[in-house]
Every structure is written in structure tokens, then in C-alpha cells.
PDB file of C-alpha atoms in Angstrom:
ATOM      1  CA  UNK A 143       5.871   7.376  14.308  1.00  0.00           C
ATOM      2  CA  UNK A 144       3.132   9.209  12.449  1.00  0.00           C
ATOM      3  CA  UNK A 145      -0.401   7.959  13.010  1.00  0.00           C
ATOM      4  CA  UNK A 146      -3.110   8.317  10.384  1.00  0.00           C
ATOM      5  CA  UNK A 147      -6.723   8.714  11.466  1.00  0.00           C
ATOM      6  CA  UNK A 148      -9.104   7.970   8.608  1.00  0.00           C
ATOM      7  CA  UNK A 149     -12.818   8.630   8.845  1.00  0.00           C
ATOM      8  CA  UNK A 150     -15.431   7.424   8.583  1.00  0.00           C
ATOM      9  CA  UNK A 151     -14.667   3.724   8.852  1.00  0.00           C
ATOM     10  CA  UNK A 152     -17.710   2.962   6.756  1.00  0.00           C
ATOM     11  CA  UNK A 153     -20.055   4.971   4.617  1.00  0.00           C
ATOM     12  CA  UNK A 154     -23.309   4.337   2.769  1.00  0.00           C
ATOM     13  CA  UNK A 155     -24.301   6.644  -0.083  1.00  0.00           C
ATOM     14  CA  UNK A 156     -26.541   6.722  -3.142  1.00  0.00           C
ATOM     15  CA  UNK A 157     -25.508   6.745  -6.778  1.00  0.00           C
ATOM     16  CA  UNK A 158     -24.811  10.330  -7.780  1.00  0.00           C
ATOM     17  CA  UNK A 159     -23.990  11.483  -4.256  1.00  0.00           C
ATOM     18  CA  UNK A 160     -20.894  13.462  -3.363  1.00  0.00           C
ATOM     19  CA  UNK A 161     -18.729  11.368  -1.024  1.00  0.00           C
ATOM     20  CA  UNK A 162     -15.963  12.676   1.227  1.00  0.00           C
ATOM     21  CA  UNK A 163     -13.384  10.766   3.265  1.00  0.00           C
ATOM     22  CA  UNK A 164     -10.851  12.407   5.539  1.00  0.00           C
ATOM     23  CA  UNK A 165      -7.411  11.497   6.790  1.00  0.00           C
ATOM     24  CA  UNK A 166      -5.661  13.271   9.609  1.00  0.00           C
ATOM     25  CA  UNK A 167      -1.959  12.873  10.307  1.00  0.00           C
ATOM     26  CA  UNK A 168      -0.556  13.091  13.841  1.00  0.00           C
ATOM     27  CA  UNK A 169       2.017  15.599  12.614  1.00  0.00           C
ATOM     28  CA  UNK A 170       2.790  17.696   9.554  1.00  0.00           C
ATOM     29  CA  UNK A 171       3.456  15.517   6.497  1.00  0.00           C
ATOM     30  CA  UNK A 172       3.380  18.326   3.909  1.00  0.00           C
ATOM     31  CA  UNK A 173       1.648  16.800   0.837  1.00  0.00           C
ATOM     32  CA  UNK A 174       3.068  13.282   1.201  1.00  0.00           C
ATOM     33  CA  UNK A 175      -0.353  11.656   1.139  1.00  0.00           C
ATOM     34  CA  UNK A 176      -1.772   9.152  -1.337  1.00  0.00           C
ATOM     35  CA  UNK A 177      -5.207   7.526  -1.792  1.00  0.00           C
ATOM     36  CA  UNK A 178      -6.056   4.008  -2.942  1.00  0.00           C
ATOM     37  CA  UNK A 179      -9.165   2.040  -3.914  1.00  0.00           C
ATOM     38  CA  UNK A 180      -9.338  -1.671  -3.105  1.00  0.00           C
ATOM     39  CA  UNK A 181     -12.002  -4.032  -4.355  1.00  0.00           C
ATOM     40  CA  UNK A 182     -12.512  -7.479  -2.771  1.00  0.00           C
ATOM     41  CA  UNK A 183      -9.819  -9.954  -3.729  1.00  0.00           C
ATOM     42  CA  UNK A 184      -7.791  -7.380  -5.628  1.00  0.00           C
ATOM     43  CA  UNK A 185      -4.656  -5.380  -4.983  1.00  0.00           C
ATOM     44  CA  UNK A 186      -5.118  -1.719  -4.072  1.00  0.00           C
ATOM     45  CA  UNK A 187      -5.190   0.737  -6.975  1.00  0.00           C
ATOM     46  CA  UNK A 188      -3.572   4.153  -6.733  1.00  0.00           C
ATOM     47  CA  UNK A 189      -6.050   7.023  -7.362  1.00  0.00           C
ATOM     48  CA  UNK A 190      -4.394  10.160  -6.002  1.00  0.00           C
ATOM     49  CA  UNK A 191      -0.734  10.914  -5.208  1.00  0.00           C
ATOM     50  CA  UNK A 192       0.946  13.887  -3.572  1.00  0.00           C
ATOM     51  CA  UNK A 193      -2.423  14.726  -1.944  1.00  0.00           C
ATOM     52  CA  UNK A 194      -4.052  16.118  -5.094  1.00  0.00           C
ATOM     53  CA  UNK A 195      -2.597  14.625  -8.285  1.00  0.00           C
ATOM     54  CA  UNK A 196      -4.840  12.287 -10.244  1.00  0.00           C
ATOM     55  CA  UNK A 197      -3.118   9.054 -11.334  1.00  0.00           C
ATOM     56  CA  UNK A 198      -3.128   8.497 -15.088  1.00  0.00           C
ATOM     57  CA  UNK A 199      -6.314   6.815 -16.268  1.00  0.00           C
ATOM     58  CA  UNK A 200      -8.321   7.500 -13.106  1.00  0.00           C
ATOM     59  CA  UNK A 201     -11.719   9.187 -13.707  1.00  0.00           C
ATOM     60  CA  UNK A 202     -11.907  12.875 -12.903  1.00  0.00           C
ATOM     61  CA  UNK A 203     -14.760  12.356 -10.418  1.00  0.00           C
ATOM     62  CA  UNK A 204     -12.037  11.396  -7.947  1.00  0.00           C
ATOM     63  CA  UNK A 205     -10.075  14.177  -6.321  1.00  0.00           C
ATOM     64  CA  UNK A 206      -7.915  14.923  -3.296  1.00  0.00           C
ATOM     65  CA  UNK A 207      -6.946  18.000  -1.339  1.00  0.00           C
ATOM     66  CA  UNK A 208      -5.122  19.109   1.769  1.00  0.00           C
ATOM     67  CA  UNK A 209      -1.660  19.557   3.199  1.00  0.00           C
ATOM     68  CA  UNK A 210       0.046  19.475   6.573  1.00  0.00           C
ATOM     69  CA  UNK A 211      -2.153  17.282   8.774  1.00  0.00           C
ATOM     70  CA  UNK A 212      -5.616  17.367   7.202  1.00  0.00           C
ATOM     71  CA  UNK A 213      -6.542  15.695   3.920  1.00  0.00           C
ATOM     72  CA  UNK A 214      -9.753  15.042   2.021  1.00  0.00           C
ATOM     73  CA  UNK A 215     -10.643  12.546  -0.682  1.00  0.00           C
ATOM     74  CA  UNK A 216     -13.805  13.225  -2.728  1.00  0.00           C
ATOM     75  CA  UNK A 217     -15.915  11.353  -5.221  1.00  0.00           C
ATOM     76  CA  UNK A 218     -17.993  14.054  -6.906  1.00  0.00           C
ATOM     77  CA  UNK A 219     -20.743  11.730  -8.198  1.00  0.00           C
ATOM     78  CA  UNK A 220     -20.780   8.219  -6.828  1.00  0.00           C
ATOM     79  CA  UNK A 221     -20.979   5.419  -9.419  1.00  0.00           C
ATOM     80  CA  UNK A 222     -21.877   1.763  -8.746  1.00  0.00           C
ATOM     81  CA  UNK A 223     -18.361   0.671  -9.678  1.00  0.00           C
ATOM     82  CA  UNK A 224     -16.921   2.867  -6.905  1.00  0.00           C
ATOM     83  CA  UNK A 225     -18.007   0.402  -4.241  1.00  0.00           C
ATOM     84  CA  UNK A 226     -14.774  -0.513  -2.543  1.00  0.00           C
ATOM     85  CA  UNK A 227     -12.591   0.190   0.469  1.00  0.00           C
ATOM     86  CA  UNK A 228     -10.488   3.329   0.335  1.00  0.00           C
ATOM     87  CA  UNK A 229      -7.164   3.881   2.102  1.00  0.00           C
ATOM     88  CA  UNK A 230      -4.926   6.847   2.640  1.00  0.00           C
ATOM     89  CA  UNK A 231      -1.169   6.352   2.873  1.00  0.00           C
ATOM     90  CA  UNK A 232       1.475   8.751   4.159  1.00  0.00           C
ATOM     91  CA  UNK A 233       5.230   8.933   3.691  1.00  0.00           C
ATOM     92  CA  UNK A 234       7.358  10.874   6.138  1.00  0.00           C
ATOM     93  CA  UNK A 235      10.823  10.490   7.595  1.00  0.00           C
ATOM     94  CA  UNK A 236      11.497   7.345   5.528  1.00  0.00           C
ATOM     95  CA  UNK A 237       8.484   5.495   6.985  1.00  0.00           C
ATOM     96  CA  UNK A 238       5.083   4.642   5.538  1.00  0.00           C
ATOM     97  CA  UNK A 239       1.711   4.318   7.230  1.00  0.00           C
ATOM     98  CA  UNK A 240      -1.730   3.459   5.901  1.00  0.00           C
ATOM     99  CA  UNK A 241      -5.017   4.699   7.261  1.00  0.00           C
ATOM    100  CA  UNK A 242      -7.480   2.196   8.672  1.00  0.00           C
ATOM    101  CA  UNK A 243      -9.656   2.246   5.569  1.00  0.00           C
ATOM    102  CA  UNK A 244     -13.165   3.427   4.675  1.00  0.00           C
ATOM    103  CA  UNK A 245     -15.648   0.864   3.398  1.00  0.00           C
ATOM    104  CA  UNK A 246     -18.007   2.500   0.932  1.00  0.00           C
ATOM    105  CA  UNK A 247     -21.378   0.914   0.193  1.00  0.00           C
ATOM    106  CA  UNK A 248     -24.323   1.825  -1.989  1.00  0.00           C
ATOM    107  CA  UNK A 249     -27.478   2.876  -0.148  1.00  0.00           C
TER     108      UNK A 249
ATOM    109  CA  UNK B 170       3.850  -2.482 -18.846  1.00  0.00           C
ATOM    110  CA  UNK B 171       5.485  -3.187 -15.486  1.00  0.00           C
ATOM    111  CA  UNK B 172       4.263  -6.350 -13.787  1.00  0.00           C
ATOM    112  CA  UNK B 173       5.071  -7.752 -10.363  1.00  0.00           C
ATOM    113  CA  UNK B 174       4.538 -11.338  -9.272  1.00  0.00           C
ATOM    114  CA  UNK B 175       4.867 -12.741  -5.758  1.00  0.00           C
ATOM    115  CA  UNK B 176       5.968 -16.335  -5.250  1.00  0.00           C
ATOM    116  CA  UNK B 177       6.654 -18.558  -2.282  1.00  0.00           C
ATOM    117  CA  UNK B 178       5.100 -21.088   0.062  1.00  0.00           C
ATOM    118  CA  UNK B 179       1.484 -20.580   0.946  1.00  0.00           C
ATOM    119  CA  UNK B 180       1.815 -22.397   4.275  1.00  0.00           C
ATOM    120  CA  UNK B 181       4.454 -21.765   6.938  1.00  0.00           C
ATOM    121  CA  UNK B 182       4.730 -23.374  10.355  1.00  0.00           C
ATOM    122  CA  UNK B 183       4.793 -21.285  13.541  1.00  0.00           C
ATOM    123  CA  UNK B 184       8.288 -20.171  14.635  1.00  0.00           C
ATOM    124  CA  UNK B 185       9.654 -20.727  11.121  1.00  0.00           C
ATOM    125  CA  UNK B 186      10.722 -18.134   8.550  1.00  0.00           C
ATOM    126  CA  UNK B 187       8.390 -16.840   5.857  1.00  0.00           C
ATOM    127  CA  UNK B 188      10.191 -16.304   2.518  1.00  0.00           C
ATOM    128  CA  UNK B 189       8.681 -14.626  -0.534  1.00  0.00           C
ATOM    129  CA  UNK B 190      10.109 -13.376  -3.803  1.00  0.00           C
ATOM    130  CA  UNK B 191       8.772 -10.679  -6.118  1.00  0.00           C
ATOM    131  CA  UNK B 192       9.723 -10.932  -9.770  1.00  0.00           C
ATOM    132  CA  UNK B 193       9.569  -7.705 -11.800  1.00  0.00           C
ATOM    133  CA  UNK B 194       8.912  -7.850 -15.530  1.00  0.00           C
ATOM    134  CA  UNK B 195       8.403  -5.196 -18.187  1.00  0.00           C
ATOM    135  CA  UNK B 196      10.906  -2.852 -16.629  1.00  0.00           C
ATOM    136  CA  UNK B 197      14.160  -2.608 -14.686  1.00  0.00           C
ATOM    137  CA  UNK B 198      14.356  -2.901 -10.930  1.00  0.00           C
ATOM    138  CA  UNK B 199      16.816  -0.015 -10.963  1.00  0.00           C
ATOM    139  CA  UNK B 200      15.945   3.519  -9.834  1.00  0.00           C
ATOM    140  CA  UNK B 201      12.874   2.596  -7.820  1.00  0.00           C
ATOM    141  CA  UNK B 202      11.799   1.637  -4.316  1.00  0.00           C
ATOM    142  CA  UNK B 203      10.391  -1.839  -3.822  1.00  0.00           C
ATOM    143  CA  UNK B 204       8.070  -2.627  -0.939  1.00  0.00           C
ATOM    144  CA  UNK B 205       6.334  -5.444   0.818  1.00  0.00           C
ATOM    145  CA  UNK B 206       2.848  -4.744   2.211  1.00  0.00           C
ATOM    146  CA  UNK B 207       0.523  -7.195   3.881  1.00  0.00           C
ATOM    147  CA  UNK B 208      -3.177  -7.464   4.680  1.00  0.00           C
ATOM    148  CA  UNK B 209      -4.525  -9.891   7.268  1.00  0.00           C
ATOM    149  CA  UNK B 210      -7.866 -11.462   6.248  1.00  0.00           C
ATOM    150  CA  UNK B 211     -10.635  -8.872   6.609  1.00  0.00           C
ATOM    151  CA  UNK B 212      -8.259  -6.181   7.879  1.00  0.00           C
ATOM    152  CA  UNK B 213      -6.378  -3.151   6.588  1.00  0.00           C
ATOM    153  CA  UNK B 214      -3.045  -2.662   4.878  1.00  0.00           C
ATOM    154  CA  UNK B 215       0.245  -2.810   6.782  1.00  0.00           C
ATOM    155  CA  UNK B 216       3.517  -1.607   5.330  1.00  0.00           C
ATOM    156  CA  UNK B 217       6.333  -4.060   6.077  1.00  0.00           C
ATOM    157  CA  UNK B 218       9.340  -2.313   4.519  1.00  0.00           C
ATOM    158  CA  UNK B 219      11.083  -1.221   1.344  1.00  0.00           C
ATOM    159  CA  UNK B 220      14.409  -1.542  -0.393  1.00  0.00           C
ATOM    160  CA  UNK B 221      15.996   0.785  -2.913  1.00  0.00           C
ATOM    161  CA  UNK B 222      17.578  -0.890  -5.909  1.00  0.00           C
ATOM    162  CA  UNK B 223      20.994  -0.026  -4.498  1.00  0.00           C
ATOM    163  CA  UNK B 224      20.231  -2.089  -1.397  1.00  0.00           C
ATOM    164  CA  UNK B 225      19.318   0.486   1.266  1.00  0.00           C
ATOM    165  CA  UNK B 226      16.323  -0.535   3.361  1.00  0.00           C
ATOM    166  CA  UNK B 227      13.721   0.798   5.773  1.00  0.00           C
ATOM    167  CA  UNK B 228      11.376  -1.314   7.846  1.00  0.00           C
ATOM    168  CA  UNK B 229       8.207  -0.893   9.859  1.00  0.00           C
ATOM    169  CA  UNK B 230       9.441  -0.382  13.424  1.00  0.00           C
ATOM    170  CA  UNK B 231       6.893  -2.934  14.701  1.00  0.00           C
ATOM    171  CA  UNK B 232       8.392  -5.665  12.502  1.00  0.00           C
ATOM    172  CA  UNK B 233      11.993  -4.500  12.197  1.00  0.00           C
ATOM    173  CA  UNK B 234      13.504  -7.169  14.425  1.00  0.00           C
ATOM    174  CA  UNK B 235      12.085  -9.966  12.281  1.00  0.00           C
ATOM    175  CA  UNK B 236      12.254  -8.574   8.718  1.00  0.00           C
ATOM    176  CA  UNK B 237      14.892  -8.705   6.031  1.00  0.00           C
ATOM    177  CA  UNK B 238      14.326  -7.385   2.506  1.00  0.00           C
ATOM    178  CA  UNK B 239      16.933  -7.998  -0.174  1.00  0.00           C
ATOM    179  CA  UNK B 240      17.310  -7.290  -3.905  1.00  0.00           C
ATOM    180  CA  UNK B 241      18.856  -9.225  -6.766  1.00  0.00           C
ATOM    181  CA  UNK B 242      19.212  -6.781  -9.656  1.00  0.00           C
ATOM    182  CA  UNK B 243      20.624  -9.481 -11.957  1.00  0.00           C
ATOM    183  CA  UNK B 244      17.354 -11.408 -11.688  1.00  0.00           C
ATOM    184  CA  UNK B 245      15.066  -8.352 -11.411  1.00  0.00           C
ATOM    185  CA  UNK B 246      13.791  -9.732  -8.114  1.00  0.00           C
ATOM    186  CA  UNK B 247      13.512  -8.686  -4.512  1.00  0.00           C
ATOM    187  CA  UNK B 248      12.703 -10.826  -1.511  1.00  0.00           C
ATOM    188  CA  UNK B 249      11.165 -10.806   1.943  1.00  0.00           C
ATOM    189  CA  UNK B 250      12.122 -12.886   4.922  1.00  0.00           C
ATOM    190  CA  UNK B 251      10.038 -12.708   8.106  1.00  0.00           C
ATOM    191  CA  UNK B 252      11.348 -14.804  10.984  1.00  0.00           C
ATOM    192  CA  UNK B 253       9.647 -16.400  14.000  1.00  0.00           C
ATOM    193  CA  UNK B 254       6.180 -16.250  12.480  1.00  0.00           C
ATOM    194  CA  UNK B 255       2.952 -16.715  14.389  1.00  0.00           C
ATOM    195  CA  UNK B 256      -0.692 -16.958  13.379  1.00  0.00           C
ATOM    196  CA  UNK B 257      -0.801 -13.144  13.508  1.00  0.00           C
ATOM    197  CA  UNK B 258       1.440 -13.114  10.385  1.00  0.00           C
ATOM    198  CA  UNK B 259      -1.223 -14.838   8.303  1.00  0.00           C
ATOM    199  CA  UNK B 260      -2.035 -12.403   5.536  1.00  0.00           C
ATOM    200  CA  UNK B 261      -2.077 -11.617   1.841  1.00  0.00           C
ATOM    201  CA  UNK B 262       1.411 -10.335   1.067  1.00  0.00           C
ATOM    202  CA  UNK B 263       1.822  -7.810  -1.757  1.00  0.00           C
ATOM    203  CA  UNK B 264       4.920  -6.500  -3.439  1.00  0.00           C
ATOM    204  CA  UNK B 265       4.758  -2.996  -4.930  1.00  0.00           C
ATOM    205  CA  UNK B 266       6.848  -0.304  -6.613  1.00  0.00           C
ATOM    206  CA  UNK B 267       7.087   3.352  -5.632  1.00  0.00           C
ATOM    207  CA  UNK B 268       9.113   6.482  -6.296  1.00  0.00           C
ATOM    208  CA  UNK B 269      10.156   9.028  -3.717  1.00  0.00           C
ATOM    209  CA  UNK B 270       9.186  11.927  -6.021  1.00  0.00           C
ATOM    210  CA  UNK B 271       5.508  10.924  -5.747  1.00  0.00           C
ATOM    211  CA  UNK B 272       5.344  10.596  -1.964  1.00  0.00           C
ATOM    212  CA  UNK B 273       6.268   6.887  -2.232  1.00  0.00           C
ATOM    213  CA  UNK B 274       2.948   6.247  -3.939  1.00  0.00           C
ATOM    214  CA  UNK B 275       2.500   2.663  -5.077  1.00  0.00           C
ATOM    215  CA  UNK B 276       1.787   2.876  -8.765  1.00  0.00           C
ATOM    216  CA  UNK B 277       2.351  -0.833  -9.403  1.00  0.00           C
ATOM    217  CA  UNK B 278       1.324  -3.827  -7.314  1.00  0.00           C
ATOM    218  CA  UNK B 279       1.550  -7.572  -7.504  1.00  0.00           C
ATOM    219  CA  UNK B 280      -1.663  -9.584  -7.308  1.00  0.00           C
ATOM    220  CA  UNK B 281      -0.838 -10.711  -3.777  1.00  0.00           C
ATOM    221  CA  UNK B 282      -0.191 -14.107  -2.289  1.00  0.00           C
ATOM    222  CA  UNK B 283      -1.895 -15.592   0.771  1.00  0.00           C
ATOM    223  CA  UNK B 284       0.466 -16.961   3.393  1.00  0.00           C
ATOM    224  CA  UNK B 285      -1.095 -18.983   6.193  1.00  0.00           C
ATOM    225  CA  UNK B 286       0.859 -19.690   9.384  1.00  0.00           C
ATOM    226  CA  UNK B 287      -0.304 -22.972  10.820  1.00  0.00           C
ATOM    227  CA  UNK B 288       1.093 -26.261  12.070  1.00  0.00           C
TER     228      UNK B 288
END
């Protein structure tokens, strides 16, 4: 089974900062990597699919990149409403795995 | 607009079977993959398994021996059964829809339902 290592597990940043979260797969997953935002008490919301495609309606300050085993999720200018936990999710060989999550807080 | 709604008992006794149903509205259950995902209180997301509208399934290897996911296209519903539950199965259970051409990304989610395993 493919393991996803997401880092950091938590992050504190200021409004306007550039924020980066990484996900590393234990083996090559091509671009089968998606990113979600989850706010307390709510279902996760898809932000990025296929590693770098922005979901419809998601602000352009969110972006994703990478392929193979190393992936990056970026918020170009942190906004107060971006406070949430972020998860990566991979799909390979018919199975799905989520990363452990990154809790993002405002400094 | 596609909407998903989980339903089922909020309390299940240890060793019994957890049963949940997801009702899909605003679109057909055909031509998509339908998943169950859970989240223990204060913890991360865990994929349980998915079913294609035709009935083919794939399950998380760690849960495979206890999980059954089925689909009823006539009712636009799919269901989860998890047997021999313990306190470790206490979680918010989500149903969600994905497509294989977007890396099985979950574009639509239910609101989630908390299931507590306790006597």
C-alpha cells in the first residue's frame, strides 16, 4: 500500500504570508494527488485535483504542483478564512490514502 | 446541484453491525464512484471503500474483512455495513462522489454523520 507523508503537521503563519505544505508518496503516483480544506465541523472541500488543477470556484491564491512522489500545496497570500486543516489524498492501483493533515493557524 | 445525505443509527453496540445509507439527489448515481470515508473525533480522514454504480467495489485493506458497500440505483442510494464494531469505529462517517478521470477526487460530500460505538 502507498503511504503518504504530509508535512508539517501544524503551521502558524501571518495574514499575507505564503504558505507551503508538502506530501510525499512512498512510490510513484504520477499526478493522482488531490488537496482538501476542512474547517471544524464541516466536510472536507476539494481545492486541487490531479496535483495542479484548481477546482471550480476555488480562489486562485490556492495552487498545487508536483508529480511522481513529491507534491506541494501553496497558499500565495494567507487570508483569515483559510484557517483550517488541509489534507492530501492519493489514488493509485484502485486504492485511496489520505495524508495525516496539516493544521494551519494564524500567528 | 448534487447533494448527498447520510442516514442511519447514531449509536451502535460493540460487536454489532454499523449500517449507513447515503441518498443522492440532484443527479444520477450512474457513471460515478461512491465512497465512504470516516474521521474519528479529533483525527484525520480514513478511506473505507468505494463502489462503482455497476456494483464493483474496492475496500481499504485494513477494513476489508468487515466492510460491505452496496448500491441501489433504483433508489439513488448506496450503503455501508461495517461488522463487529468496537469503540475504535466511533467516527463521523461521510459519503462522497468521485470520478476516476480526476484522480478519484471527491468533488461532492455529504455533511457527515457521527456514529458512536458504545454499550
